[in-house]
Amino acid sequence: MALDSKTGTAPRDFKIIGTRPARPDGIDKVTGRARFGADMSAPGMLVGRVLRSPHAHARIKSIDSSAAEALSGVHAVVTRADFSAPGEDVADILDNCMAGEKALYDGHAVAAVAAASAAVARQALKLIKVEYEPLPHVTDVDAAMATGAPALHEGRANETVPEGHSPNVMARHAFGHGDIDAGLAQADRVLERSYRTEATHQGYIEPHACLASMGPDGQADLWCCTQGHYMVRNTCAAILGITQGQLRVTASEIGGGFGGKTTVFLEPVALMLAKKTGRPVKMVMSRAEVLRATGPTSSSSVDIRLGMTSEGRITAAFAELRYQGGAYPGAPVDMGAMSAFAPYDLEHVRTIGWDVVTNRPKAAAYRAPGAPMAAFAVESAIDELARDLGLDPLEVRLKNAAREGTRASYGPTYPAIGLEATLRTARDHPHWSAPLGPNQGRGVACGFWFNFGGDTCVSLNITPDGTVNLSEGNPDIGGSRASMSMMAAEELGVPYDKVRTVIADTGALGQNEVTDGSRVTFAVGLATIEAARAAKREMCKRAAQVWGIDEEAVIWEDGAARPSGPNAGEHPPMTLAEIAAIASNTGGPIAGHHEVNAEGAGVSFATHMVDTEVDPETGAVKVLRYTVFQDAGKAVHPSYVEGQFQGGAVQGIGWALNEEYIYDDDGILQNAGFLDYRIPVASDLPMIDAVILEIPNPGHPYGVRGVGETSIVPPLAAIANAVSASIGARMNDLPMSPPKVLAAIQAR
Amino acid sequence: MVQVTIWGSLAAATDDQTEVEIQASTLRELLDGLAARYPALKPQLERGVSVAIDGRIYNDSWFTPIHEDSEVVLLARLKGG
């Protein structure tokens, strides 16, 4: 696509961009008027429930649903036998939604019922007889790679895996340049360390929920909680064997996603139940189902070798990363391997990543998928080496920081980037020089994320009374309705409250990529600006008609069409409202729309700084102070940007200190609830200070960069570095729960 | 001709050549040219690749122009959350 270069990112006095208007969804959410996935209902609706495997790994020998089907109030039972063989691109997705020959993890769906009530549905599940042949299982990534490990699949490894590896190894990824051995030979100190992180869940407050309806003619409707209803449409249509045009998907309000709602779980099953019953079917997961069967991120095992001169220059950097991605290929280890050393300017760098399957739920994307675990290892190693050499860890990062012209460890040469600015701002911030008390330590770490664009389609309509309706196709998980309204208002020169942005269903707009990859403010914003410009051109044309002058002699300024140029004549400006009022007389409704594959998004960097205090008697860690420094390109609505910075830091605090999946010896998840799987709550946290830097992205008319993911990359290491400084011992395994910290203290 | 850097493990499919030259003025011509010359790249091309052109990442836009002096890097497909 041709990105805007006419306005580029030249300095510009914004009137609305950069302000903090009230969020459009605020009243609905605090009053309960907002409709989330489970709030949808339809006449004649049935209740759907899923039967899940009690085994970590088992062959499904038979399923007898006759007793369940005979139960009064049961309308249908669905098993894998109801689905036709899917295409290769959705085969694993269907198998994850409904097991085929084998149950591959504790909680894997094996059957589903639609019944008149939840009570009947639960009773029916108990009547379904599944004959299992339990099989050996494996849940640890290193164990899954070992020779003789229980195999989930045979022959699934792709061509990148050398001969002789466990059949659980699905792919190998390698990146880098230079000569590691030569670089290590130049080092004054070489560090070799291993690091481990546990799987963590995205922890969205709203469980998965949907309502499906399908007529005998195959016309179907689906309401669901998702990060991408176009993805849901396309995936479900492929699984159900209907056309995309037959299925209309409407996204509900969403109670968090963080990457975990970028695929389907219930939706194809609900549609199949609706197809079999001819009735609407609603399905809502419990929290236990969310934790047992929807996407956590990968757990990881990482080895690092790092060489550094006594002055703090990194001479060589090597990482071998092993991620388990659950029961199907696709652990985000490639992204981890690409991002691990991305913040640094390195002559000799190499990363190798291994994608491994285990008997766990299929890993789903989680905010900068793959990057936080890699950054944990790399940033911990840099910190340890810097401290061992008696160097300031922040200055060491500055000394090695990537900047414009640096060849990234994953290949390309960086254009203008903001890492150095975040580090300098952090160094000059009062936090860096604030005094620390006993048992307290300070940690710092950097993080990187790519950011994406992708297919985007928006429509902007001018109403007869001069207000503006903007339709976009991306569920609002981070404030996009406010940001889009602001960008449309800025471009049109009208007040923010004259623009209302809605999330349109899949029948209303062309294809839109999922709300992921920190893409929406960048890509949908770009499309919104272009749609507004198209509407402005049309309004200038209408004014030119009224004035009887050439279109080229009319410009749009301050919310009105104005004559411009020597031959334009004297005409009073026509406002948007005045032009809208006579639209019917000048050619009909006025609209602007824009469709684009918005590629070329700008990368993003952050530096995090955190102070911790450790109770030496219990090993409990308290986060005392936390500051995020991140480049936003241009902060459209700074409150939302700060919220993204804070949210990433908080999720990182949970990942670093408490969150983990705990499996017993049988591979059964032991903590499938928020009482035992502990995410941070407000009382665990200090205020997260957010410092927004603005290094414009030349690929966006206003300079916007995505900000939603980078903020979760540095916290794991920043907190580990702070805790290690607090106790005087390195913490290389996450989570740093009190027993582990206490053990480290006692082992000093 | 465009000089293309084949990054990381993708070079295994180009006989370990990390720099190759392809006659291309667009992304589509580049990908077609790579597939024709290096059949071993096809599985990865079918799974999806990203291409960094002058430091910016592109996935699917066939007619993205590529200039002879552009820095072009072939990468595994990038995806977000």
XYZ file of N, CA and C in Angstrom, chain A residues 158-159 173-177 258-259 334-335 338 369 407 409-413 449 452 516-517 597 599-601 697-698 709, chain B residues 5 7-10 19 27 40 43-44 47 52 54-61 64 71 73 75-81:
180
model
N 7.954 -30.252 10.780
C 8.170 -29.723 9.430
C 9.633 -29.899 9.013
N 9.939 -29.421 7.812
C 11.236 -29.734 7.197
C 12.414 -29.076 7.910
N 13.683 -22.923 14.467
C 13.861 -21.593 13.867
C 15.228 -21.055 14.279
N 15.953 -20.486 13.358
C 17.258 -19.916 13.695
C 17.378 -18.523 13.080
N 18.012 -17.637 13.826
C 18.208 -16.264 13.362
C 19.583 -15.798 13.804
N 20.066 -14.753 13.164
C 21.285 -14.130 13.653
C 22.327 -13.926 12.578
N 23.416 -13.342 12.997
C 24.523 -13.071 12.087
C 25.825 -13.057 12.884
N -6.319 -9.932 25.265
C -4.860 -10.018 25.417
C -4.252 -11.078 24.504
N -4.913 -11.376 23.399
C -4.421 -12.391 22.470
C -5.164 -13.709 22.584
N 9.355 -18.795 17.446
C 9.978 -18.031 16.366
C 9.995 -16.547 16.703
N 8.904 -16.074 17.278
C 8.853 -14.663 17.651
C 9.799 -14.384 18.826
N 13.266 -14.216 17.418
C 13.511 -12.997 16.638
C 13.622 -11.760 17.520
N 3.335 -12.297 21.704
C 3.541 -13.718 21.949
C 4.988 -14.165 21.737
N 21.604 -2.977 12.361
C 21.009 -4.176 11.771
C 20.437 -5.016 12.906
N 18.828 -7.964 15.150
C 19.236 -9.358 15.287
C 18.356 -10.278 14.447
N 17.157 -9.814 14.057
C 16.277 -10.643 13.227
C 16.364 -10.272 11.757
N 17.269 -9.361 11.386
C 17.509 -9.169 9.965
C 17.532 -7.755 9.444
N 16.411 -7.032 9.510
C 16.365 -5.734 8.839
C 17.194 -4.659 9.549
N 17.406 -3.572 8.836
C 18.054 -2.400 9.424
C 16.978 -1.464 9.953
N 8.796 -4.966 20.496
C 7.787 -5.712 19.759
C 7.649 -5.146 18.354
N 2.009 -4.712 14.005
C 1.510 -5.123 12.695
C 0.408 -4.211 12.177
N -5.253 -7.545 16.959
C -4.038 -8.119 17.544
C -2.829 -7.410 16.959
N -1.657 -7.818 17.421
C -0.442 -7.251 16.863
C -0.320 -5.750 17.074
N -4.697 -2.869 3.027
C -3.846 -3.777 3.789
C -2.735 -2.899 4.349
N 0.163 -2.287 5.724
C 1.435 -2.871 6.121
C 2.432 -1.754 6.420
N 3.564 -2.148 6.976
C 4.603 -1.161 7.253
C 4.483 -0.504 8.606
N 3.894 -1.209 9.588
C 3.793 -0.642 10.935
C 5.183 -0.473 11.547
N 6.096 7.557 13.959
C 6.196 6.495 12.969
C 5.910 7.102 11.600
N 6.897 7.140 10.710
C 6.669 7.775 9.406
C 5.653 7.050 8.546
N 1.365 -4.196 23.102
C 2.068 -5.431 23.438
C 3.441 -5.217 24.061
N 18.248 -10.718 1.523
C 18.891 -11.435 2.623
C 17.941 -12.531 3.094
N 17.146 -14.821 5.888
C 17.552 -14.754 7.276
C 17.378 -16.079 8.006
N 18.354 -16.391 8.828
C 18.235 -17.505 9.746
C 18.056 -18.832 9.051
N 17.164 -19.646 9.627
C 17.035 -21.018 9.168
C 16.451 -21.121 7.765
N 15.887 -20.032 7.226
C 15.373 -20.099 5.860
C 16.512 -20.367 4.870
N 22.582 -14.428 0.935
C 22.317 -13.280 0.060
C 22.045 -13.826 -1.339
N 6.692 -7.137 -4.517
C 6.753 -8.246 -3.569
C 6.350 -9.559 -4.238
N 12.924 -25.611 -2.430
C 12.899 -26.009 -1.019
C 12.280 -24.930 -0.132
N 7.627 -24.874 1.018
C 6.825 -25.138 2.227
C 6.708 -23.912 3.124
N 7.815 -23.188 3.290
C 7.753 -21.997 4.136
C 6.958 -20.886 3.452
N 3.430 -21.644 4.076
C 3.015 -21.354 5.455
C 2.925 -19.856 5.686
N 10.834 -7.836 5.085
C 11.198 -6.503 5.549
C 11.795 -5.741 4.370
N 13.309 -2.181 3.487
C 13.845 -0.950 4.088
C 13.371 -0.792 5.535
N 13.434 -1.897 6.256
C 13.162 -1.855 7.694
C 11.707 -1.982 8.075
N 10.812 -2.054 7.112
C 9.383 -2.171 7.437
C 8.879 -3.542 7.004
N 7.941 -4.074 7.780
C 7.499 -5.447 7.579
C 6.264 -5.484 6.669
N 6.311 -6.349 5.674
C 5.178 -6.557 4.766
C 4.859 -8.048 4.720
N 3.565 -8.351 4.638
C 3.156 -9.754 4.607
C 2.544 -10.161 3.271
N 1.559 -9.421 2.824
C 0.714 -9.934 1.749
C 0.533 -9.012 0.550
N 0.979 -7.801 0.630
C 0.649 -6.847 -0.439
C 1.551 -7.083 -1.640
N 3.508 -4.213 -3.547
C 4.410 -3.306 -2.838
C 5.681 -3.148 -3.672
N 16.750 -2.446 0.920
C 17.198 -3.560 1.753
C 16.012 -4.516 1.891
N 14.716 -8.267 3.288
C 15.046 -9.403 4.151
C 13.841 -10.339 4.204
N 11.829 -13.195 5.976
C 11.692 -13.654 7.364
C 10.581 -14.676 7.475
N 10.627 -15.455 8.566
C 9.458 -16.276 8.887
C 8.278 -15.346 9.169
N 7.071 -15.873 8.985
C 5.871 -15.049 9.141
C 5.758 -14.488 10.561
N 5.547 -13.187 10.649
C 5.376 -12.548 11.954
C 3.899 -12.504 12.308
N 3.590 -12.722 13.566
C 2.196 -12.668 14.009
C 2.129 -12.113 15.423
N 1.013 -11.471 15.721
C 0.907 -10.785 17.013
C -0.185 -11.330 17.895
N -0.469 -10.650 18.977
C -1.477 -11.092 19.938
C -2.331 -9.957 20.417
